Amino acid sequence: MNPTFVTYLEQFLGYPATNLMAAVFFLVAVSILVGVMATIGGLGTYAERKISADIQARIGPNRVGPFGLLQMLADGVKMILKEDIIPSKADKLIFILAPMMAMFGVFATLAVLPFSSGLTLTDLNIGVFYVLGVGSFVGVAIFLGGYASNSKWSMLGGMRGASQIISYEIPVTLSILVAVTMAGGLSFSTLVEAQTGLPHGWYLFHNPFSFIAFFVLFIGALAETNRAPFDLPEAESELVSGYHTEYTGMRFGFFALAEYVEVFVVCGIAAALFLGGYKVPFDLGNGEVLSNALMNIPFLKMVVPMTNGTPIFKLLGSGLGQLLQLGSFFTKTLALYYVVIWIRWTLPRLRVDTLMTLCWKYLTPIALFNLLGAATWMVVFHGKSIYQIIFESGAAQAVGGH
Amino acid sequence: MSLFWYLSVSFVLFFCGIAVMIARKNIIAILLGIELILNAAALNFAAYTRFLNQNLDGHIMSLFIIIIAAAEAAVGLAIVIRFYQIRESIHIDDATQLQH
Amino acid sequence: MFDKLLFFSSFLLTISGAAMVLGSKDLVRACIALLACLFGVAGLYATLNADFLAATQLVVYAGGVVILMLFAIMLTGGSNNAVNRFGINKVPSMGDGKTLAFGILSGAVATLTIFKITKNVFIDYNLQEIPGYSSTVEQIGQLLVTNHVLAFEISSILLLGALIGAAVIARPRKS
């Protein structure tokens, strides 16, 4: 079996979970995660407004709650209360199905997203591949949403969205393969554990090819999530609102939420593959260092009875380590999220032909060349990073020189 | 779950594929039927690998079937689009040029 | 228990998807039914300890083939004239009762023939003890570059040929 969240909990709490308890644990973890991610998606809209306001020298939402933080709740209430219109000429079944499919595709990828070494719902041994497979449901959903609305704007938006998503899947997959080649595994735990907490061990700085691969992945991810400057499927100046023109109320909310959560997921994957994921500097994440340090604090020694106190310290250290890992992952992911929003409000939109030119004439050859280069690097330098090569040659000179 | 269940799924897929291929007159719908048949074959390979012998040659075979299905879909749909450009129809009965 | 749950939901999805491909009169809905069916097959692969195959199925079909099919439907969906160029009435493009009956009959004949041929294999094999789950990714990777390297290379040539061929065939020409 793959290591899951439940197996980690068993280790953490120290006694084996029965079948039913494992199921209950799993359900609770899944519902908490989905809730948290939906909140993050909602906060994404808030962040988008605030950052865009900042860039355009406005104030942004500031009426609902402190700093306008509760704006997303107001938006959610508005969306639920709005009339849910299905156009009379629409294909009803597909019209209803499309937003659900988008939500399904995005939230299914959360199953393997490595939030921390413990809080990964399930560590599939085909993790990245699974994400690629399930994530492609979003493309189908956008296409079907455009088709089912029976409107010219929606149709054009849907066609654009689907063609864009399947085109940019190629450079993205090739760039992900660079990281997979270097780590030698498809599961996220393999990919993340092969890196270190400090930047010199990240795959971003491993070799020049992986450095380029990260940027190709990031650009491709922008296009795959339909974010500006690639937001042609919903280009509001040409296509009213693209594939969700005819959607109202909560169905539109599903599409919007799916988009924001997908941006988070994609940023998380980029962070896990190239920016060290949940790794914390100086091995603070695995908890042993922390529990040892806690045991050596004299004040705590006096307070906690030492007769049976060691497991408590271990538990505490392990928990703190997980929290640090969560913090590391969320810091990197949200930093990338900020860059995504920043790009949206800074760059103008591409044309359709330039979009396809960028994908097929630039990104795909670059990604292919990168994959070849990274594989060659792994063979020629025996998998050492640039840092290791410089450091070791320097050390060799220092020892063997004068 | 035994081998029987998987083989029955595969039989149903095969049956539906053949029936779709014969019943439809739309070239794309016929391609849908072909996909069903190829999937039935690939599922059989994976099922026999699991229940009969655990060497993974069956999985490799399924992989190649999936690859061939993808290539076939790409070329088939390209032909459909080209045919539509010439005849403005994707009805299989309009593809009669070779008969004469 | 989870295995059984996964199996039966995938089973239902596959069977109902295939039946809807057969029964649906609308081409786009047939395509979505095909997607559901293929997703169910991916679930069946997952219960068969074929994790890599399941993910490949999702990537290739959900991300590639079905979107390609939908694209082709959108690009060719225009004309629906009921007579061919000789003025003879055509069978409707999604078939009518007669073609459906023929299809089901011929499907039944073909399926029963194959069942007759493979009956011995189907029933007589006594199944051995099934081992537990293990990862197949590494083994498949090794097999692909050792025992099956020729097939691997030939399939890459096939894909390259399909890529170039599809692009050349579908390119619009002025005439």
XYZ file of C-alpha atoms in Angstrom:
677
model
C 0.000 0.000 0.000
C 1.072 3.549 -0.536
C 1.897 5.579 2.540
C -1.109 7.720 3.279
C -2.142 10.314 5.749
C -3.635 7.576 7.900
C -0.416 5.539 8.085
C 1.371 8.680 9.161
C -1.232 9.272 11.853
C -0.723 5.731 13.092
C 2.972 6.399 13.529
C 2.259 9.771 15.057
C -0.250 8.562 17.623
C 1.481 5.271 18.155
C -1.288 2.706 17.765
C -2.652 0.948 14.663
C -5.932 2.139 13.217
C -8.629 -0.373 12.377
C -10.247 -0.405 8.975
C -13.262 1.624 10.043
C -11.175 4.110 11.998
C -8.869 4.564 9.034
C -11.887 5.335 6.881
C -13.216 7.834 9.402
C -9.810 9.484 9.748
C -9.515 9.663 6.016
C -12.968 11.167 5.540
C -12.302 13.781 8.211
C -8.938 14.665 6.662
C -10.436 14.896 3.189
C -13.311 17.113 4.296
C -10.967 19.376 6.245
C -8.627 19.644 3.272
C -11.439 20.382 0.836
C -12.799 23.013 3.197
C -9.399 24.617 3.625
C -8.759 24.604 -0.114
C -12.165 26.108 -0.843
C -11.329 28.849 1.657
C -7.975 29.360 -0.039
C -9.778 29.616 -3.358
C -12.063 32.229 -1.840
C -9.129 34.084 -0.330
C -7.564 33.938 -3.782
C -10.311 36.173 -5.119
C -9.704 38.550 -2.236
C -5.943 38.531 -2.837
C -6.518 39.102 -6.519
C -8.626 42.182 -5.835
C -6.305 43.563 -3.199
C -3.162 43.061 -5.281
C -4.759 44.441 -8.423
C -5.904 47.441 -6.419
C -2.392 47.844 -5.087
C -0.907 47.704 -8.573
C -3.433 50.204 -9.905
C -3.045 52.524 -6.895
C -6.570 51.859 -5.565
C -7.652 50.583 -2.179
C -9.694 47.551 -3.107
C -12.338 45.801 -0.980
C -12.325 47.279 2.527
C -15.948 47.333 3.693
C -16.774 43.797 4.813
C -14.896 42.745 7.899
C -11.367 43.780 8.844
C -9.438 44.881 5.730
C -12.336 43.564 3.665
C -11.320 40.002 4.513
C -14.911 38.794 4.671
C -15.558 39.984 1.124
C -15.408 36.406 -0.111
C -18.202 35.397 2.264
C -20.332 38.217 0.910
C -19.514 37.080 -2.626
C -20.378 33.496 -1.753
C -23.731 34.495 -0.250
C -24.430 36.600 -3.321
C -23.662 33.686 -5.618
C -25.822 31.234 -3.710
C -28.759 33.633 -3.579
C -28.633 34.563 -7.254
C -31.095 33.009 -9.649
C -29.693 29.949 -11.322
C -30.456 30.410 -15.010
C -30.172 27.646 -17.567
C -30.646 28.995 -21.100
C -33.638 27.397 -22.798
C -31.618 26.332 -25.845
C -28.795 24.917 -23.743
C -27.953 21.235 -23.520
C -29.159 20.910 -19.927
C -27.355 17.743 -18.883
C -23.960 18.898 -20.124
C -24.601 22.419 -18.862
C -25.051 21.063 -15.344
C -22.262 18.530 -15.685
C -19.499 20.879 -16.857
C -18.889 22.919 -13.655
C -18.966 19.755 -11.577
C -16.405 18.181 -13.851
C -14.134 21.199 -13.457
C -14.447 21.004 -9.668
C -13.839 17.255 -9.746
C -10.714 17.577 -11.857
C -9.187 20.212 -9.614
C -10.096 18.745 -6.236
C -9.009 15.241 -7.244
C -5.467 16.534 -7.710
C -5.418 17.518 -4.021
C -5.174 13.834 -3.120
C -1.466 13.741 -3.901
C -0.421 17.334 -3.257
C 2.402 17.150 -0.650
C 1.473 19.740 1.982
C 3.970 18.192 4.402
C 5.616 14.827 4.836
C 2.707 13.742 7.022
C -0.190 15.658 5.537
C -0.232 14.107 2.102
C -3.587 12.418 1.666
C -2.047 9.578 -0.277
C 1.454 9.333 -1.645
C 0.734 7.556 -4.924
C 3.756 6.107 -6.651
C 2.499 7.701 -9.865
C 1.800 11.039 -8.195
C 2.781 13.518 -10.907
C 1.337 11.376 -13.648
C -1.950 11.139 -11.758
C -2.068 14.912 -11.441
C -1.576 15.305 -15.181
C -4.317 12.773 -15.907
C -6.931 14.086 -13.527
C -6.096 17.706 -14.275
C -6.980 17.246 -17.920
C -10.631 16.914 -16.903
C -10.647 20.679 -16.485
C -9.970 21.106 -20.202
C -12.896 18.851 -21.082
C -15.083 20.726 -18.610
C -14.234 24.117 -20.114
C -14.912 22.819 -23.596
C -18.237 21.278 -22.572
C -19.244 24.399 -20.663
C -18.645 26.405 -23.809
C -20.509 23.944 -25.998
C -23.505 23.411 -23.756
C -24.257 27.124 -23.330
C -25.259 27.287 -26.999
C -23.866 30.769 -27.414
C -21.241 31.971 -29.864
C -19.107 33.637 -27.197
C -19.114 30.557 -25.015
C -18.362 28.290 -27.940
C -15.361 30.346 -29.011
C -14.112 30.539 -25.432
C -14.497 26.815 -24.937
C -12.691 25.994 -28.178
C -9.875 28.345 -27.294
C -9.627 26.958 -23.777
C -9.456 23.343 -24.876
C -6.931 23.959 -27.652
C -4.782 26.020 -25.298
C -4.891 23.444 -22.525
C -3.998 20.466 -24.688
C -1.248 22.418 -26.459
C 0.439 23.662 -23.294
C 0.196 20.249 -21.686
C 3.193 19.220 -23.800
C 5.825 21.707 -22.542
C 4.480 21.329 -19.002
C 4.779 17.545 -19.113
C 8.260 17.706 -20.608
C 9.364 20.137 -17.901
C 7.918 17.942 -15.177
C 9.814 15.048 -16.731
C 13.054 16.971 -16.126
C 12.430 16.852 -12.380
C 11.305 13.224 -12.631
C 14.513 12.309 -14.482
C 16.597 13.913 -11.762
C 14.764 12.374 -8.820
C 14.186 8.976 -10.398
C 10.578 8.580 -9.313
C 7.063 9.784 -10.014
C 5.814 10.040 -6.448
C 5.863 13.408 -4.763
C 7.688 12.105 -1.696
C 10.574 10.885 -3.889
C 10.654 14.166 -5.749
C 10.612 16.348 -2.654
C 12.907 14.248 -0.472
C 15.579 14.383 -3.188
C 15.894 18.115 -2.539
C 17.053 20.010 0.523
C 15.634 22.778 2.615
C 18.192 25.385 1.633
C 18.113 26.780 -1.935
C 21.405 25.184 -2.992
C 19.740 21.794 -2.997
C 16.593 22.816 -4.849
C 16.072 21.422 -8.284
C 15.737 24.996 -9.516
C 19.486 25.476 -8.949
C 20.496 21.892 -9.663
C 21.689 22.545 -13.196
C 21.034 25.079 -15.959
C 18.482 22.834 -17.648
C 16.301 22.457 -14.598
C 16.529 26.229 -14.121
C 15.028 26.738 -17.575
C 12.550 23.906 -17.028
C 11.069 25.669 -14.020
C 10.272 28.762 -16.058
C 8.837 26.728 -18.929
C 6.687 24.889 -16.376
C 5.542 28.151 -14.833
C 4.625 29.747 -18.166
C 2.866 26.576 -19.269
C 1.014 26.408 -15.963
C -0.208 29.971 -16.441
C -1.622 28.929 -19.794
C -3.114 25.706 -18.456
C -5.002 27.499 -15.730
C -6.200 30.180 -18.180
C -4.516 32.981 -16.303
C -3.421 36.227 -17.901
C -1.549 36.826 -20.161
C -3.063 33.606 -21.530
C -6.667 34.128 -20.428
C -8.002 33.945 -23.971
C -10.889 31.565 -23.104
C -12.439 34.305 -20.994
C -11.037 37.347 -22.770
C -13.584 39.892 -21.612
C -12.771 42.450 -24.281
C -13.468 40.019 -27.120
C -15.691 37.239 -25.804
C -17.860 38.912 -23.140
C -16.769 36.363 -20.563
C -15.795 33.339 -22.601
C -16.888 29.847 -21.681
C -18.816 30.921 -18.579
C -20.784 33.730 -20.199
C -24.099 31.936 -19.726
C -23.380 30.648 -16.247
C -24.896 32.323 -13.236
C -25.004 31.810 -9.518
C -23.288 28.865 -7.967
C -22.450 27.181 -11.272
C -20.353 30.183 -12.207
C -18.964 30.043 -8.674
C -17.866 26.464 -9.290
C -15.926 27.503 -12.367
C -14.321 30.436 -10.563
C -13.464 28.369 -7.504
C -12.026 25.616 -9.696
C -9.827 28.162 -11.422
C -8.468 29.664 -8.206
C -7.847 26.312 -6.554
C -6.198 25.067 -9.744
C -3.814 28.007 -9.668
C -2.946 27.057 -6.087
C -2.463 23.402 -7.018
C -0.265 24.245 -9.985
C 1.840 26.612 -7.878
C 2.113 23.898 -5.242
C 3.301 21.394 -7.830
C 5.881 23.848 -9.174
C 7.061 24.487 -5.607
C 7.224 20.763 -4.822
C 9.087 19.879 -7.997
C 11.597 22.694 -8.197
C 11.574 24.760 -5.000
C 12.120 22.062 -2.418
C 8.429 21.616 -1.549
C 7.858 21.140 2.152
C 11.548 20.771 3.074
C 12.637 22.985 5.945
C 16.272 24.177 6.256
C 18.621 22.352 8.644
C 16.406 19.236 8.811
C 14.031 20.930 11.233
C 11.125 19.254 9.509
C 11.569 15.669 10.641
C 11.082 16.531 14.289
C 14.063 14.721 15.834
C 16.197 17.832 16.096
C 13.302 19.722 17.582
C 12.388 17.097 20.151
C 16.039 16.811 21.180
C 16.250 20.563 21.544
C 13.034 20.623 23.582
C 14.365 17.931 25.887
C 17.432 19.991 26.588
C 15.568 23.095 27.705
C 16.042 23.117 31.506
C 12.768 24.900 32.235
C 10.685 22.322 30.385
C 12.635 19.562 32.057
C 11.519 20.824 35.399
C 7.889 21.287 34.387
C 7.294 18.004 32.534
C 7.833 14.899 34.673
C 10.688 13.057 33.007
C 9.585 9.583 34.048
C 7.454 9.136 30.992
C 8.121 12.421 29.277
C 10.162 11.402 26.247
C 7.228 10.345 24.038
C 5.529 13.657 24.721
C 8.604 15.510 23.539
C 8.771 13.333 20.473
C 5.131 14.001 19.728
C 5.645 17.715 20.271
C 8.768 17.844 18.135
C 7.190 15.858 15.359
C 4.093 18.052 15.395
C 6.180 21.219 15.354
C 8.203 19.796 12.472
C 5.024 19.155 10.503
C 3.876 22.701 11.167
C 7.220 24.034 9.930
C 6.907 21.909 6.820
C 3.394 23.208 6.209
C 4.711 26.731 6.632
C 7.533 26.117 4.185
C 5.190 24.660 1.568
C 2.599 27.391 1.929
C 5.220 30.155 1.852
C 6.652 28.943 -1.451
C 3.252 28.229 -2.985
C 1.719 31.533 -1.964
C 4.787 33.404 -3.203
C 4.250 31.793 -6.613
C 0.532 32.589 -6.313
C 1.435 36.222 -5.761
C 3.614 36.188 -8.889
C 0.724 34.726 -10.886
C -1.610 37.523 -9.796
C 1.132 40.102 -10.300
C 1.660 38.903 -13.890
C -2.061 39.050 -14.546
C -2.306 42.724 -13.678
C 0.927 43.716 -15.411
C 1.043 42.026 -18.796
C -1.364 42.534 -21.710
C -3.178 39.588 -23.257
C -1.682 37.614 -26.143
C -3.413 37.002 -29.462
C -4.539 33.477 -30.310
C -1.903 32.966 -33.007
C 0.915 34.343 -30.854
C -0.246 32.048 -28.073
C 0.064 29.004 -30.316
C 3.355 30.264 -31.745
C 4.760 30.628 -28.256
C 3.738 27.092 -27.378
C 4.696 25.182 -30.499
C 7.625 27.175 -31.834
C 9.329 28.223 -28.603
C 8.277 26.403 -25.454
C 7.994 22.885 -26.863
C 11.450 22.859 -28.552
C 12.985 24.469 -25.481
C 11.364 21.882 -23.229
C 12.532 19.018 -25.473
C 16.078 20.379 -25.524
C 15.893 20.788 -21.751
C 14.847 17.219 -21.172
C 17.723 15.961 -23.316
C 20.145 18.322 -21.579
C 19.026 17.345 -18.085
C 19.316 13.648 -18.913
C 22.817 14.223 -20.338
C 23.781 16.178 -17.233
C 22.630 13.363 -14.972
C 24.799 10.893 -16.903
C 27.875 13.063 -17.354
C 28.095 14.503 -13.842
C 26.664 11.444 -12.053
C 23.669 13.401 -10.818
C 25.650 16.050 -8.966
C 24.311 19.562 -8.793
C 26.317 22.625 -9.821
C 26.807 23.474 -6.163
C 28.238 20.049 -5.401
C 30.587 20.190 -8.385
C 31.957 23.623 -7.469
C 32.163 22.778 -3.792
C 33.896 19.467 -4.356
C 36.390 20.805 -6.871
C 37.118 23.654 -4.468
C 37.547 21.212 -1.612
C 39.781 19.017 -3.753
C 41.934 21.998 -4.643
C 42.095 23.105 -1.042
C 43.210 19.672 0.057
C 45.387 18.680 -2.873
C 46.817 22.130 -3.635
C 49.531 24.027 -1.861
C -13.739 -9.895 -7.750
C -12.445 -12.624 -9.951
C -11.264 -12.774 -13.507
C -14.851 -13.433 -14.578
C -16.009 -9.929 -13.701
C -13.256 -8.242 -15.634
C -13.768 -10.440 -18.665
C -17.482 -9.739 -18.592
C -16.787 -5.990 -18.561
C -14.477 -6.506 -21.478
C -17.124 -8.509 -23.354
C -19.691 -5.776 -22.792
C -17.234 -3.151 -24.053
C -16.475 -5.232 -27.111
C -20.144 -5.827 -27.827
C -20.993 -2.138 -27.509
C -18.042 -1.224 -29.695
C -19.061 -3.551 -32.519
C -22.689 -2.477 -32.255
C -21.753 1.218 -32.341
C -19.494 0.660 -35.325
C -22.255 -1.027 -37.307
C -25.175 1.092 -36.158
C -23.769 4.579 -36.685
C -23.346 6.310 -40.004
C -21.242 9.152 -38.630
C -17.501 8.605 -39.039
C -16.663 10.103 -35.632
C -19.210 7.875 -33.940
C -17.603 4.890 -35.653
C -14.254 5.994 -34.208
C -15.906 6.016 -30.765
C -16.805 2.370 -31.303
C -13.227 1.548 -32.248
C -11.993 3.149 -29.023
C -14.367 0.924 -27.043
C -13.070 -2.209 -28.768
C -9.429 -1.273 -28.180
C -10.190 -0.640 -24.525
C -11.801 -4.042 -24.206
C -8.606 -5.637 -25.500
C -6.363 -3.587 -23.213
C -8.520 -4.407 -20.195
C -8.264 -8.109 -20.998
C -4.476 -7.941 -21.057
C -4.332 -6.176 -17.698
C -6.840 -8.615 -16.147
C -4.936 -11.689 -17.305
C -1.709 -10.160 -16.014
C -3.234 -9.757 -12.578
C -4.953 -13.097 -12.273
C -2.921 -15.514 -14.360
C 0.766 -14.655 -14.373
C 2.265 -11.659 -12.692
C 4.885 -10.786 -15.284
C 4.178 -7.354 -16.626
C 4.284 -8.114 -20.348
C 0.507 -7.775 -20.396
C 0.777 -4.253 -19.031
C 3.288 -3.400 -21.749
C 0.865 -4.768 -24.324
C -1.945 -2.631 -22.877
C 0.331 0.392 -23.016
C 1.007 -0.205 -26.679
C -2.694 -0.632 -27.317
C -3.336 2.750 -25.691
C -0.551 4.285 -27.813
C -2.003 2.796 -30.977
C -5.476 4.005 -30.010
C -4.130 7.543 -29.605
C -2.313 7.451 -32.952
C -5.359 5.961 -34.639
C -7.637 8.633 -33.205
C -5.310 11.418 -34.356
C -4.954 10.129 -37.914
C -8.598 9.081 -38.124
C -9.858 12.485 -37.059
C -7.439 14.187 -39.455
C -8.938 12.112 -42.249
C -12.430 13.031 -41.045
C -11.608 16.727 -41.130
C -10.022 16.449 -44.575
C -13.058 14.508 -45.792
C -15.308 17.208 -44.447
C -13.299 19.849 -46.296
C -13.836 17.973 -49.573
C -17.405 16.692 -49.207
C -18.880 18.923 -46.476
C -20.231 15.820 -44.791
C -19.012 13.179 -42.389
C -21.646 10.643 -43.352
C -20.030 7.311 -44.116
C -22.309 6.772 -47.169
C -20.813 9.847 -48.819
C -17.389 8.246 -48.876
C -18.036 6.379 -52.100
C -15.348 7.742 -54.384
C -13.359 4.510 -54.479
C -16.391 2.547 -55.614
C -16.504 4.113 -59.025
C -13.942 -3.270 1.235
C -12.505 -0.229 -0.514
C -11.346 -2.422 -3.362
C -14.853 -3.780 -3.788
C -16.339 -0.294 -3.644
C -13.874 0.965 -6.238
C -14.462 -2.071 -8.399
C -18.227 -1.856 -8.425
C -18.370 1.887 -8.995
C -15.896 1.556 -11.880
C -17.834 -1.439 -13.156
C -21.108 0.490 -13.189
C -19.453 3.535 -14.757
C -17.889 1.457 -17.500
C -20.978 -0.560 -18.330
C -23.374 2.376 -18.247
C -20.945 4.508 -20.233
C -20.636 1.873 -22.938
C -24.409 1.426 -23.005
C -24.887 5.181 -23.339
C -22.412 5.331 -26.219
C -24.596 2.744 -27.891
C -27.900 4.306 -26.945
C -27.291 8.025 -27.243
C -28.600 9.850 -30.302
C -26.462 12.905 -29.661
C -22.831 12.730 -30.748
C -21.490 15.022 -28.013
C -23.329 13.075 -25.339
C -21.951 9.862 -26.796
C -18.490 11.396 -26.466
C -19.091 12.226 -22.802
C -20.427 8.735 -22.223
C -17.210 7.456 -23.788
C -15.229 9.625 -21.372
C -17.175 8.173 -18.419
C -16.619 4.677 -19.772
C -12.872 5.225 -20.188
C -12.675 6.738 -16.702
C -14.347 3.596 -15.406
C -11.793 1.479 -17.252
C -9.048 3.510 -15.561
C -10.684 2.656 -12.228
C -10.728 -1.018 -13.213
C -7.006 -0.790 -14.006
C -6.475 0.666 -10.549
C -8.204 -2.350 -8.980
C -6.041 -4.611 -11.144
C -2.825 -3.284 -9.578
C -2.009 -1.527 -12.841
C -1.450 1.967 -11.465
C 0.717 3.161 -14.314
C -1.818 1.950 -16.862
C -4.620 3.729 -15.019
C -2.777 7.039 -15.098
C -1.804 6.536 -18.745
C -5.425 5.824 -19.571
C -6.469 9.086 -17.924
C -3.719 11.154 -19.557
C -4.195 9.750 -23.049
C -7.975 9.494 -23.174
C -9.318 12.251 -20.951
C -6.600 14.695 -21.931
C -6.102 13.723 -25.544
C -8.477 11.505 -27.433
C -11.818 12.742 -26.081
C -10.896 16.418 -26.514
C -9.693 15.600 -30.042
C -13.021 13.902 -30.768
C -14.960 16.882 -29.421
C -12.838 19.183 -31.560
C -13.523 17.112 -34.641
C -17.254 17.188 -33.863
C -17.177 20.965 -33.540
C -15.161 21.403 -36.740
C -17.435 19.154 -38.794
C -20.810 19.646 -37.152
C -22.234 21.885 -39.864
C -24.202 20.034 -42.476
C -27.106 17.749 -41.844
C -28.683 17.313 -45.262
C -30.717 14.151 -45.522
C -29.964 13.272 -49.163
C -26.640 12.375 -50.713
C -25.310 13.818 -53.962
C -27.335 11.355 -56.057
C -30.542 12.548 -54.443
C -31.114 9.323 -52.547
C -32.290 9.505 -48.938
C -29.509 8.829 -46.457
C -29.742 6.907 -43.247
C -29.673 9.469 -40.399
C -26.106 10.085 -39.282
C -26.571 8.588 -35.827
C -28.420 5.602 -37.285
C -32.058 4.532 -37.038
C -33.810 1.491 -35.637
C -32.768 -0.743 -38.485
C -29.050 -0.009 -38.238
C -29.244 -0.298 -34.465
C -30.800 -3.741 -34.765
C -28.139 -4.759 -37.258
C -25.434 -3.398 -34.982
C -26.689 -5.232 -31.923
C -27.093 -8.459 -33.899
C -23.611 -8.320 -35.379
C -22.158 -7.306 -32.024
C -23.859 -10.287 -30.416
C -22.566 -12.597 -33.136
C -18.999 -11.340 -32.851
C -19.018 -11.429 -29.057
C -20.501 -14.916 -28.938
C -17.976 -16.156 -31.489
C -15.106 -14.860 -29.401
C -16.728 -16.296 -26.295
C -16.955 -19.680 -27.999
C -13.299 -19.546 -29.006
C -12.010 -18.412 -25.620
C -14.392 -20.494 -23.507
C -11.659 -22.866 -22.344
C -9.424 -20.035 -21.258
C -12.368 -18.321 -19.674
C -13.442 -21.134 -17.425
C -10.829 -23.825 -17.101
C -7.869 -21.949 -15.707
C -7.687 -22.412 -11.980
C -6.464 -19.136 -10.689
C -3.397 -19.119 -8.568
C -2.873 -17.189 -5.362
C -2.934 -13.475 -6.100
C -0.067 -11.518 -4.549
C -0.606 -8.188 -2.839
C -0.224 -4.789 -4.366
C 3.114 -3.449 -5.440
C 4.329 -0.614 -7.593
C 4.603 -1.398 -11.278
C 6.225 1.809 -12.463
C 9.847 0.719 -12.035
C 9.234 -2.723 -13.498
C 7.430 -1.327 -16.531
C 10.212 1.176 -17.047
C 12.838 -1.532 -16.934
C 10.874 -3.822 -19.242
C 10.430 -1.016 -21.742
C 14.162 -0.506 -22.171
C 15.240 -4.144 -21.928
C 12.879 -6.834 -23.193
C 10.564 -4.615 -25.164
C 12.949 -2.002 -26.463
C 12.264 -2.800 -30.117
C 8.505 -2.431 -29.698
C 9.132 0.764 -27.762
C 11.219 2.265 -30.555
C 8.813 1.133 -33.249
C 5.895 2.661 -31.375
C 7.814 5.922 -31.146
C 8.278 5.831 -34.928
C 4.568 5.063 -35.297
C 3.681 8.050 -33.137
C 6.009 10.315 -35.100
C 4.434 9.086 -38.326
C 0.949 9.659 -36.918
C 1.923 13.154 -35.770
C 3.306 14.245 -39.126
C 0.652 12.368 -41.086
C -2.233 13.892 -39.147
C -0.787 17.382 -39.559
C -0.271 16.894 -43.307
C -3.687 15.341 -43.905
C -5.704 17.868 -41.941
C -3.928 20.963 -43.280
C -6.344 23.119 -45.269
C -5.398 23.377 -48.933
C -6.538 25.980 -51.396
C -8.233 24.420 -54.403
